[in-house]
PDB file of C-alpha atoms and ligand atoms in Angstrom:
ATOM      1  CA  MET A   1     -16.373  -9.364   7.072  1.00  0.00           C
ATOM      2  CA  ALA A   2     -15.926  -7.702   3.679  1.00  0.00           C
ATOM      3  CA  LYS A   3     -12.904  -8.786   1.645  1.00  0.00           C
ATOM      4  CA  ILE A   4     -10.063  -6.356   2.336  1.00  0.00           C
ATOM      5  CA  GLY A   5      -7.113  -5.493   0.058  1.00  0.00           C
ATOM      6  CA  ILE A   6      -4.101  -3.403   1.045  1.00  0.00           C
ATOM      7  CA  PHE A   7      -2.278  -1.591  -1.796  1.00  0.00           C
ATOM      8  CA  TYR A   8       0.597   0.520  -0.695  1.00  0.00           C
ATOM      9  CA  ALA A   9       3.957   2.126  -1.725  1.00  0.00           C
ATOM     10  CA  SER A  10       6.796   3.020   0.549  1.00  0.00           C
ATOM     11  CA  ALA A  11      10.409   3.878  -0.140  1.00  0.00           C
ATOM     12  CA  GLY A  12      11.835   3.848   3.350  1.00  0.00           C
ATOM     13  CA  GLY A  13       9.450   1.661   5.247  1.00  0.00           C
ATOM     14  CA  ASN A  14       7.400   4.220   7.116  1.00  0.00           C
ATOM     15  CA  THR A  15       4.219   3.665   5.143  1.00  0.00           C
ATOM     16  CA  THR A  16       4.893  -0.026   5.271  1.00  0.00           C
ATOM     17  CA  GLN A  17       4.631   0.208   9.032  1.00  0.00           C
ATOM     18  CA  ILE A  18       0.948   1.263   8.680  1.00  0.00           C
ATOM     19  CA  ALA A  19       0.280  -1.364   6.061  1.00  0.00           C
ATOM     20  CA  ARG A  20       1.654  -4.096   8.381  1.00  0.00           C
ATOM     21  CA  ALA A  21      -0.381  -2.891  11.320  1.00  0.00           C
ATOM     22  CA  LEU A  22      -3.531  -2.927   9.124  1.00  0.00           C
ATOM     23  CA  GLN A  23      -2.688  -6.407   7.870  1.00  0.00           C
ATOM     24  CA  GLU A  24      -2.408  -7.745  11.396  1.00  0.00           C
ATOM     25  CA  ALA A  25      -5.427  -5.957  12.841  1.00  0.00           C
ATOM     26  CA  PHE A  26      -7.765  -6.964  10.003  1.00  0.00           C
ATOM     27  CA  GLU A  27      -6.164 -10.390   9.433  1.00  0.00           C
ATOM     28  CA  VAL A  28      -5.480  -9.738   5.788  1.00  0.00           C
ATOM     29  CA  GLU A  29      -3.708 -12.560   3.965  1.00  0.00           C
ATOM     30  CA  ASP A  30      -0.318 -11.865   2.286  1.00  0.00           C
ATOM     31  CA  GLU A  31      -1.752 -12.310  -1.187  1.00  0.00           C
ATOM     32  CA  ALA A  32      -4.149  -9.436  -0.460  1.00  0.00           C
ATOM     33  CA  CYS A  33      -1.266  -7.121   0.490  1.00  0.00           C
ATOM     34  CA  VAL A  34      -0.004  -5.501  -2.701  1.00  0.00           C
ATOM     35  CA  LEU A  35       3.295  -3.619  -2.632  1.00  0.00           C
ATOM     36  CA  MET A  36       2.789  -1.448  -5.688  1.00  0.00           C
ATOM     37  CA  GLU A  37       6.399  -1.554  -6.780  1.00  0.00           C
ATOM     38  CA  GLU A  38       6.620  -5.342  -6.808  1.00  0.00           C
ATOM     39  CA  ASP A  39       3.178  -6.913  -6.836  1.00  0.00           C
ATOM     40  CA  PHE A  40       0.981  -4.600  -8.876  1.00  0.00           C
ATOM     41  CA  ASP A  41       0.272  -5.596 -12.458  1.00  0.00           C
ATOM     42  CA  SER A  42      -3.145  -4.231 -13.385  1.00  0.00           C
ATOM     43  CA  ALA A  43      -5.990  -2.131 -11.923  1.00  0.00           C
ATOM     44  CA  GLN A  44      -8.137  -5.266 -12.271  1.00  0.00           C
ATOM     45  CA  GLN A  45      -6.504  -6.347  -8.991  1.00  0.00           C
ATOM     46  CA  PHE A  46      -8.696  -3.781  -7.186  1.00  0.00           C
ATOM     47  CA  GLU A  47     -11.771  -5.652  -8.345  1.00  0.00           C
ATOM     48  CA  ASP A  48     -11.154  -8.536  -5.993  1.00  0.00           C
ATOM     49  CA  PHE A  49     -11.955  -6.526  -2.905  1.00  0.00           C
ATOM     50  CA  GLU A  50     -14.903  -4.661  -1.361  1.00  0.00           C
ATOM     51  CA  VAL A  51     -12.669  -2.657   0.994  1.00  0.00           C
ATOM     52  CA  LEU A  52      -9.382  -1.060  -0.111  1.00  0.00           C
ATOM     53  CA  PHE A  53      -6.739   0.329   2.202  1.00  0.00           C
ATOM     54  CA  LEU A  54      -4.557   2.489   0.003  1.00  0.00           C
ATOM     55  CA  GLY A  55      -1.226   3.859   1.024  1.00  0.00           C
ATOM     56  CA  SER A  56       1.543   6.050  -0.321  1.00  0.00           C
ATOM     57  CA  SER A  57       4.252   8.209   1.111  1.00  0.00           C
ATOM     58  CA  THR A  58       4.543  11.611  -0.500  1.00  0.00           C
ATOM     59  CA  TRP A  59       7.358  12.628  -2.903  1.00  0.00           C
ATOM     60  CA  GLY A  60       8.442  15.411  -5.194  1.00  0.00           C
ATOM     61  CA  GLN A  61       6.127  18.279  -4.610  1.00  0.00           C
ATOM     62  CA  GLY A  62       3.190  16.479  -3.059  1.00  0.00           C
ATOM     63  CA  ASP A  63       3.224  13.560  -5.444  1.00  0.00           C
ATOM     64  CA  VAL A  64       2.302   9.907  -4.911  1.00  0.00           C
ATOM     65  CA  HIS A  65       5.153   7.420  -4.805  1.00  0.00           C
ATOM     66  CA  PHE A  66       6.220   6.665  -8.421  1.00  0.00           C
ATOM     67  CA  SER A  67       4.836   3.122  -8.234  1.00  0.00           C
ATOM     68  CA  TRP A  68       1.306   4.488  -7.963  1.00  0.00           C
ATOM     69  CA  VAL A  69       1.507   6.490 -11.182  1.00  0.00           C
ATOM     70  CA  ASP A  70       0.700   3.774 -13.710  1.00  0.00           C
ATOM     71  CA  ALA A  71      -2.195   2.463 -11.623  1.00  0.00           C
ATOM     72  CA  LEU A  72      -3.791   5.899 -11.423  1.00  0.00           C
ATOM     73  CA  LEU A  73      -3.344   6.468 -15.128  1.00  0.00           C
ATOM     74  CA  GLU A  74      -4.900   3.069 -15.908  1.00  0.00           C
ATOM     75  CA  ILE A  75      -7.904   3.802 -13.644  1.00  0.00           C
ATOM     76  CA  GLY A  76      -8.454   7.030 -15.597  1.00  0.00           C
ATOM     77  CA  SER A  77      -7.861   5.630 -19.112  1.00  0.00           C
ATOM     78  CA  GLU A  78     -10.086   2.590 -18.494  1.00  0.00           C
ATOM     79  CA  ASN A  79     -12.678   4.767 -16.731  1.00  0.00           C
ATOM     80  CA  LEU A  80     -12.932   2.277 -13.838  1.00  0.00           C
ATOM     81  CA  SER A  81     -15.732   2.664 -11.315  1.00  0.00           C
ATOM     82  CA  PHE A  82     -15.252   2.175  -7.543  1.00  0.00           C
ATOM     83  CA  GLU A  83     -18.969   2.395  -6.773  1.00  0.00           C
ATOM     84  CA  GLY A  84     -19.867   0.031  -3.922  1.00  0.00           C
ATOM     85  CA  LYS A  85     -16.305  -0.068  -2.582  1.00  0.00           C
ATOM     86  CA  THR A  86     -15.135   1.458   0.661  1.00  0.00           C
ATOM     87  CA  VAL A  87     -11.636   2.958   0.760  1.00  0.00           C
ATOM     88  CA  ALA A  88      -9.313   4.443   3.337  1.00  0.00           C
ATOM     89  CA  PHE A  89      -6.034   6.253   2.638  1.00  0.00           C
ATOM     90  CA  PHE A  90      -2.785   6.294   4.575  1.00  0.00           C
ATOM     91  CA  GLY A  91       0.838   7.420   4.216  1.00  0.00           C
ATOM     92  CA  ALA A  92       3.917   9.011   5.657  1.00  0.00           C
ATOM     93  CA  GLY A  93       5.265  12.484   5.016  1.00  0.00           C
ATOM     94  CA  ASP A  94       7.374  15.186   6.471  1.00  0.00           C
ATOM     95  CA  SER A  95       5.569  18.166   7.980  1.00  0.00           C
ATOM     96  CA  LYS A  96       8.668  20.337   8.440  1.00  0.00           C
ATOM     97  CA  THR A  97      10.855  20.034   5.385  1.00  0.00           C
ATOM     98  CA  HIS A  98       7.873  19.423   3.073  1.00  0.00           C
ATOM     99  CA  GLY A  99       5.192  21.289   5.016  1.00  0.00           C
ATOM    100  CA  GLU A 100       3.734  22.938   1.884  1.00  0.00           C
ATOM    101  CA  HIS A 101       2.714  19.504   0.593  1.00  0.00           C
ATOM    102  CA  PHE A 102       2.396  17.519   3.780  1.00  0.00           C
ATOM    103  CA  CYS A 103       1.114  13.993   2.964  1.00  0.00           C
ATOM    104  CA  SER A 104      -0.500  15.366  -0.208  1.00  0.00           C
ATOM    105  CA  ALA A 105      -0.346  11.917  -1.753  1.00  0.00           C
ATOM    106  CA  LEU A 106      -3.434  11.020   0.280  1.00  0.00           C
ATOM    107  CA  GLY A 107      -5.282  13.847  -1.426  1.00  0.00           C
ATOM    108  CA  LYS A 108      -4.084  12.680  -4.859  1.00  0.00           C
ATOM    109  CA  LEU A 109      -5.416   9.153  -4.162  1.00  0.00           C
ATOM    110  CA  TYR A 110      -8.626  10.634  -2.805  1.00  0.00           C
ATOM    111  CA  GLU A 111      -9.236  12.644  -5.986  1.00  0.00           C
ATOM    112  CA  VAL A 112      -9.078   9.463  -8.133  1.00  0.00           C
ATOM    113  CA  PHE A 113     -10.974   7.017  -5.974  1.00  0.00           C
ATOM    114  CA  ALA A 114     -13.632   9.305  -4.521  1.00  0.00           C
ATOM    115  CA  LYS A 115     -14.348  10.802  -7.895  1.00  0.00           C
ATOM    116  CA  ARG A 116     -14.947   7.303  -9.217  1.00  0.00           C
ATOM    117  CA  GLY A 117     -17.603   6.478  -6.628  1.00  0.00           C
ATOM    118  CA  ALA A 118     -15.705   4.961  -3.715  1.00  0.00           C
ATOM    119  CA  LYS A 119     -16.997   5.614  -0.208  1.00  0.00           C
ATOM    120  CA  VAL A 120     -14.137   7.164   1.762  1.00  0.00           C
ATOM    121  CA  VAL A 121     -13.735   6.378   5.482  1.00  0.00           C
ATOM    122  CA  GLY A 122     -10.979   7.011   7.979  1.00  0.00           C
ATOM    123  CA  PHE A 123     -10.901  10.860   8.022  1.00  0.00           C
ATOM    124  CA  THR A 124      -8.659  12.276  10.769  1.00  0.00           C
ATOM    125  CA  ASP A 125      -8.197  15.489  12.680  1.00  0.00           C
ATOM    126  CA  ALA A 126      -5.802  17.719  10.748  1.00  0.00           C
ATOM    127  CA  CYS A 127      -5.420  20.047  13.770  1.00  0.00           C
ATOM    128  CA  ALA A 128      -3.179  17.425  15.369  1.00  0.00           C
ATOM    129  CA  TYR A 129      -0.391  18.364  12.892  1.00  0.00           C
ATOM    130  CA  THR A 130       1.714  21.438  12.231  1.00  0.00           C
ATOM    131  CA  TYR A 131       2.142  22.052   8.456  1.00  0.00           C
ATOM    132  CA  VAL A 132       1.571  24.789   5.894  1.00  0.00           C
ATOM    133  CA  ALA A 133      -0.664  23.114   3.297  1.00  0.00           C
ATOM    134  CA  SER A 134      -1.783  19.665   2.219  1.00  0.00           C
ATOM    135  CA  LEU A 135      -3.925  18.245  -0.609  1.00  0.00           C
ATOM    136  CA  ALA A 136      -5.021  15.645   1.964  1.00  0.00           C
ATOM    137  CA  LEU A 137      -7.140  18.269   3.601  1.00  0.00           C
ATOM    138  CA  LYS A 138     -10.799  17.764   2.627  1.00  0.00           C
ATOM    139  CA  ASP A 139     -13.527  19.725   4.319  1.00  0.00           C
ATOM    140  CA  GLY A 140     -11.285  20.559   7.248  1.00  0.00           C
ATOM    141  CA  LYS A 141     -10.061  17.012   7.893  1.00  0.00           C
ATOM    142  CA  PHE A 142      -7.311  14.796   6.526  1.00  0.00           C
ATOM    143  CA  CYS A 143      -8.817  12.234   4.133  1.00  0.00           C
ATOM    144  CA  GLY A 144      -6.960   9.419   5.853  1.00  0.00           C
ATOM    145  CA  LEU A 145      -4.088   8.656   8.231  1.00  0.00           C
ATOM    146  CA  ALA A 146      -0.989  10.841   7.916  1.00  0.00           C
ATOM    147  CA  ILE A 147       2.077   9.989   9.888  1.00  0.00           C
ATOM    148  CA  ASP A 148       5.314  12.012  10.227  1.00  0.00           C
ATOM    149  CA  HIS A 149       7.910   9.539  11.214  1.00  0.00           C
ATOM    150  CA  ILE A 150      10.665  12.010  10.529  1.00  0.00           C
ATOM    151  CA  ASN A 151       9.658  14.662  13.099  1.00  0.00           C
ATOM    152  CA  GLU A 152       7.039  12.979  15.317  1.00  0.00           C
ATOM    153  CA  SER A 153       7.974   9.321  15.350  1.00  0.00           C
ATOM    154  CA  GLN A 154       6.891   9.096  18.999  1.00  0.00           C
ATOM    155  CA  LYS A 155       3.283   9.780  17.906  1.00  0.00           C
ATOM    156  CA  SER A 156       3.150   7.243  15.050  1.00  0.00           C
ATOM    157  CA  ARG A 157       2.243   4.217  17.011  1.00  0.00           C
ATOM    158  CA  GLU A 158      -0.659   5.809  18.814  1.00  0.00           C
ATOM    159  CA  ARG A 159      -1.907   7.439  15.618  1.00  0.00           C
ATOM    160  CA  ILE A 160      -1.880   4.083  13.810  1.00  0.00           C
ATOM    161  CA  GLU A 161      -3.652   2.328  16.732  1.00  0.00           C
ATOM    162  CA  ASN A 162      -6.335   5.027  16.989  1.00  0.00           C
ATOM    163  CA  TRP A 163      -6.950   4.935  13.260  1.00  0.00           C
ATOM    164  CA  ILE A 164      -7.311   1.187  13.213  1.00  0.00           C
ATOM    165  CA  ALA A 165      -9.797   1.393  16.026  1.00  0.00           C
ATOM    166  CA  GLN A 166     -11.674   4.009  13.997  1.00  0.00           C
ATOM    167  CA  LEU A 167     -11.634   1.864  10.892  1.00  0.00           C
ATOM    168  CA  LYS A 168     -13.014  -1.075  12.788  1.00  0.00           C
ATOM    169  CA  GLU A 169     -16.102   1.065  13.489  1.00  0.00           C
ATOM    170  CA  GLU A 170     -16.377   2.509   9.995  1.00  0.00           C
ATOM    171  CA  VAL A 171     -15.654  -0.441   7.693  1.00  0.00           C
TER     172      VAL A 171
HETATM  173  C1  LIG B   1      12.982  14.280  -2.367  1.00  0.00           C
HETATM  174  C2  LIG B   1      11.939  14.166  -1.330  1.00  0.00           C
HETATM  175  C3  LIG B   1      10.669  14.697  -1.528  1.00  0.00           C
HETATM  176  C4  LIG B   1       9.659  14.618  -0.542  1.00  0.00           C
HETATM  177  N1  LIG B   1       8.486  15.254  -0.735  1.00  0.00           N
HETATM  178  C5  LIG B   1       7.572  15.241   0.280  1.00  0.00           C
HETATM  179  C6  LIG B   1       6.329  15.986   0.147  1.00  0.00           C
HETATM  180  O1  LIG B   1       6.024  16.670  -0.866  1.00  0.00           O
HETATM  181  N2  LIG B   1       5.408  15.917   1.193  1.00  0.00           N
HETATM  182  C7  LIG B   1       5.675  15.251   2.316  1.00  0.00           C
HETATM  183  O2  LIG B   1       4.835  15.187   3.205  1.00  0.00           O
HETATM  184  N3  LIG B   1       6.831  14.522   2.462  1.00  0.00           N
HETATM  185  C8  LIG B   1       7.766  14.510   1.497  1.00  0.00           C
HETATM  186  N4  LIG B   1       8.928  13.839   1.613  1.00  0.00           N
HETATM  187  C9  LIG B   1       9.141  13.045   2.860  1.00  0.00           C
HETATM  188  C10 LIG B   1       8.764  11.570   2.751  1.00  0.00           C
HETATM  189  O3  LIG B   1       7.435  11.409   2.362  1.00  0.00           O
HETATM  190  C11 LIG B   1       9.046  10.955   4.159  1.00  0.00           C
HETATM  191  O4  LIG B   1      10.434  10.785   4.331  1.00  0.00           O
HETATM  192  C12 LIG B   1       8.259   9.644   4.405  1.00  0.00           C
HETATM  193  O5  LIG B   1       8.523   9.271   5.735  1.00  0.00           O
HETATM  194  C13 LIG B   1       8.710   8.551   3.483  1.00  0.00           C
HETATM  195  O6  LIG B   1       7.871   7.422   3.782  1.00  0.00           O
HETATM  196  P1  LIG B   1       8.176   5.954   3.336  1.00  0.00           P
HETATM  197  O7  LIG B   1       9.297   5.453   4.178  1.00  0.00           O
HETATM  198  O8  LIG B   1       6.949   5.196   3.500  1.00  0.00           O
HETATM  199  O9  LIG B   1       8.569   6.040   1.858  1.00  0.00           O
HETATM  200  C14 LIG B   1       9.933  13.893   0.672  1.00  0.00           C
HETATM  201  C15 LIG B   1      11.150  13.274   0.846  1.00  0.00           C
HETATM  202  C16 LIG B   1      12.143  13.436  -0.106  1.00  0.00           C
HETATM  203  C17 LIG B   1      13.476  12.810   0.144  1.00  0.00           C
END
C-alpha cells in the first residue's frame, strides 16, 4: 500500500477522533501522524508520503485551525507541487452556531492542495447536513468528511466508518 501520512489540527479533540480512526484503519505508524501544533516543522514533511489525510476543525469565520496557517503559507511561498499525491480532507465544525461557514476549513485546504496538483478523494454527500454555506462545498459535494460533534454527535461514528470504507476503495 502507498505510504500514508496524517496531518491534522484539533483544539478540542473532535477532529482528533477522525485522525485516530484513520490511523487505526490504515495502520499508520505514530511517526506518520503529525499533530500540526506540536509535530509540524516544515512543509518538506509532506514529501515523505504518497497519500495525505489532512484534517482541521474550523475556526474564526471559516478559517483553518491556527496551526495550519504557517504550513499553507510555506506551501505557497515555496511553490510546492503535490502532483502525484492523493489527498483526503476531514474536520469537525458546528452547523448551527457557525452554519454560514460550516467546516469551511476543508475548502481552504482543498484550495491549496488541489490547486497544486493533488488528486482529491473522499468527497461526501453535503445533503446529509443542515447548514447555510460552506467553502467545503465543491461541485455539489463536500470535499471531504465533515463531522458536527456539537449538534449531531450520534452520527459521527457512522460518518467516520462510512468514510473510511469509501477511502479504502478510493486510495
Ligand atoms: C470561536 C469559534 C469559532 C468557530 N468557527 C467555526 C466556523 O467558522 N465553522 C464551523 O463549522 N465551526 C466553527 N466553530 C466550531 C468548531 O469547529 C467545533 O467546535 C469543532 O467541533 C471543533 O473541533 P476540534 O475539537 O477538532 O477542534 C467555531 C468554534 C468557536 C469556539
